[in-house]
GROMACS .gro file of C-alpha atoms in nm:
model
  118
    1UNK     CA    1   8.492  11.602   7.798
    2UNK     CA    2   8.460  11.310   7.558
    3UNK     CA    3   8.083  11.361   7.535
    4UNK     CA    4   8.132  11.729   7.453
    5UNK     CA    5   8.382  11.646   7.181
    6UNK     CA    6   8.137  11.399   7.028
    7UNK     CA    7   7.856  11.658   7.042
    8UNK     CA    8   8.041  11.940   6.864
    9UNK     CA    9   8.355  12.017   6.671
   10UNK     CA   10   8.275  12.388   6.630
   11UNK     CA   11   8.168  12.526   6.972
   12UNK     CA   12   8.477  12.620   7.178
   13UNK     CA   13   8.540  12.391   7.476
   14UNK     CA   14   8.763  12.501   7.766
   15UNK     CA   15   8.843  12.229   8.018
   16UNK     CA   16   8.951  12.320   8.371
   17UNK     CA   17   9.148  12.013   8.468
   18UNK     CA   18   9.236  11.711   8.254
   19UNK     CA   19   9.513  11.469   8.352
   20UNK     CA   20   9.645  11.403   8.000
   21UNK     CA   21   9.455  11.590   7.726
   22UNK     CA   22   9.692  11.472   7.451
   23UNK     CA   23   9.690  11.108   7.563
   24UNK     CA   24   9.313  11.111   7.596
   25UNK     CA   25   9.279  11.253   7.243
   26UNK     CA   26   9.115  11.582   7.340
   27UNK     CA   27   9.391  11.800   7.185
   28UNK     CA   28   9.663  11.741   6.925
   29UNK     CA   29   9.946  11.881   7.139
   30UNK     CA   30   9.995  12.104   7.442
   31UNK     CA   31  10.165  12.375   7.236
   32UNK     CA   32   9.901  12.373   6.960
   33UNK     CA   33   9.578  12.209   7.077
   34UNK     CA   34   9.403  12.245   6.740
   35UNK     CA   35   9.031  12.181   6.703
   36UNK     CA   36   8.786  12.344   6.938
   37UNK     CA   37   8.925  12.234   7.278
   38UNK     CA   38   9.182  12.391   7.507
   39UNK     CA   39   9.237  12.420   7.880
   40UNK     CA   40   9.451  12.328   8.177
   41UNK     CA   41   9.629  12.010   8.287
   42UNK     CA   42   9.642  11.880   8.643
   43UNK     CA   43  10.021  11.866   8.628
   44UNK     CA   44  10.282  11.968   8.374
   45UNK     CA   45  10.491  11.654   8.325
   46UNK     CA   46  10.813  11.849   8.279
   47UNK     CA   47  10.808  11.905   8.656
   48UNK     CA   48  10.856  11.531   8.702
   49UNK     CA   49  11.178  11.546   8.501
   50UNK     CA   50  11.289  11.838   8.715
   51UNK     CA   51  11.246  11.623   9.028
   52UNK     CA   52  11.502  11.379   8.891
   53UNK     CA   53  11.737  11.664   8.797
   54UNK     CA   54  11.715  11.803   9.151
   55UNK     CA   55  11.771  11.459   9.303
   56UNK     CA   56  12.084  11.416   9.090
   57UNK     CA   57  12.205  11.761   9.196
   58UNK     CA   58  12.159  11.670   9.564
   59UNK     CA   59  12.323  11.327   9.521
   60UNK     CA   60  12.565  11.353   9.224
   61UNK     CA   61  12.678  10.991   9.260
   62UNK     CA   62  12.325  10.863   9.209
   63UNK     CA   63  12.305  10.597   8.934
   64UNK     CA   64  11.971  10.417   8.999
   65UNK     CA   65  11.632  10.547   9.108
   66UNK     CA   66  11.309  10.367   9.192
   67UNK     CA   67  11.009  10.555   9.054
   68UNK     CA   68  10.686  10.476   9.236
   69UNK     CA   69  10.383  10.540   9.018
   70UNK     CA   70  10.022  10.452   8.958
   71UNK     CA   71  10.038  10.283   8.617
   72UNK     CA   72   9.659  10.281   8.587
   73UNK     CA   73   9.638  10.659   8.546
   74UNK     CA   74   9.742  10.887   8.264
   75UNK     CA   75   9.929  11.103   8.515
   76UNK     CA   76  10.142  10.811   8.637
   77UNK     CA   77  10.236  10.714   8.283
   78UNK     CA   78  10.295  11.073   8.176
   79UNK     CA   79  10.519  11.148   8.471
   80UNK     CA   80  10.723  10.834   8.414
   81UNK     CA   81  10.764  10.924   8.046
   82UNK     CA   82  10.903  11.267   8.136
   83UNK     CA   83  11.143  11.115   8.388
   84UNK     CA   84  11.251  10.847   8.139
   85UNK     CA   85  11.325  11.116   7.880
   86UNK     CA   86  11.572  11.298   8.104
   87UNK     CA   87  11.729  10.997   8.282
   88UNK     CA   88  11.987  10.907   8.012
   89UNK     CA   89  12.130  11.259   8.005
   90UNK     CA   90  12.176  11.237   8.382
   91UNK     CA   91  12.323  10.884   8.356
   92UNK     CA   92  12.053  10.747   8.584
   93UNK     CA   93  11.889  10.407   8.545
   94UNK     CA   94  11.521  10.402   8.637
   95UNK     CA   95  11.336  10.117   8.807
   96UNK     CA   96  10.958  10.175   8.792
   97UNK     CA   97  10.758  10.034   9.084
   98UNK     CA   98  10.381  10.023   9.025
   99UNK     CA   99  10.138  10.103   9.303
  100UNK     CA  100   9.799   9.950   9.231
  101UNK     CA  101   9.600  10.115   9.512
  102UNK     CA  102   9.657  10.290   9.847
  103UNK     CA  103   9.636   9.960  10.035
  104UNK     CA  104   9.956   9.847   9.858
  105UNK     CA  105  10.156  10.138  10.003
  106UNK     CA  106  10.299   9.944  10.302
  107UNK     CA  107  10.469   9.696  10.068
  108UNK     CA  108  10.616   9.963   9.838
  109UNK     CA  109  10.947   9.991  10.021
  110UNK     CA  110  11.019   9.619  10.001
  111UNK     CA  111  10.910   9.605   9.635
  112UNK     CA  112  11.127   9.909   9.555
  113UNK     CA  113  11.425   9.747   9.729
  114UNK     CA  114  11.375   9.429   9.523
  115UNK     CA  115  11.352   9.632   9.199
  116UNK     CA  116  11.673   9.815   9.286
  117UNK     CA  117  11.853   9.483   9.344
  118UNK     CA  118  11.748   9.341   9.003
   0.00000   0.00000   0.00000
């Protein structure tokens, strides 16, 4: 996508699946992409906020949540941002736990428990 954007600013570009088109600088915003590029995201980050809302509905007394994410990807950062935006209105404190790669998955539970105890 970046190579296409460098090659032309006039020919329309439609991307099929980009993790974070705004964060990667391909469009100005999701509502109004501007320029000559538009398309589809892998995941709409608002769904991530909805997960926290549903969790709070299931467990109304919930006050802290560990959020496991891959900080090296735009999706991981975007999802966390959406969750962070809704957390104060739900009176929930977030504790991000970064997963570097699949091999670190076995230690996630213990790391999440330590983050929750902080």
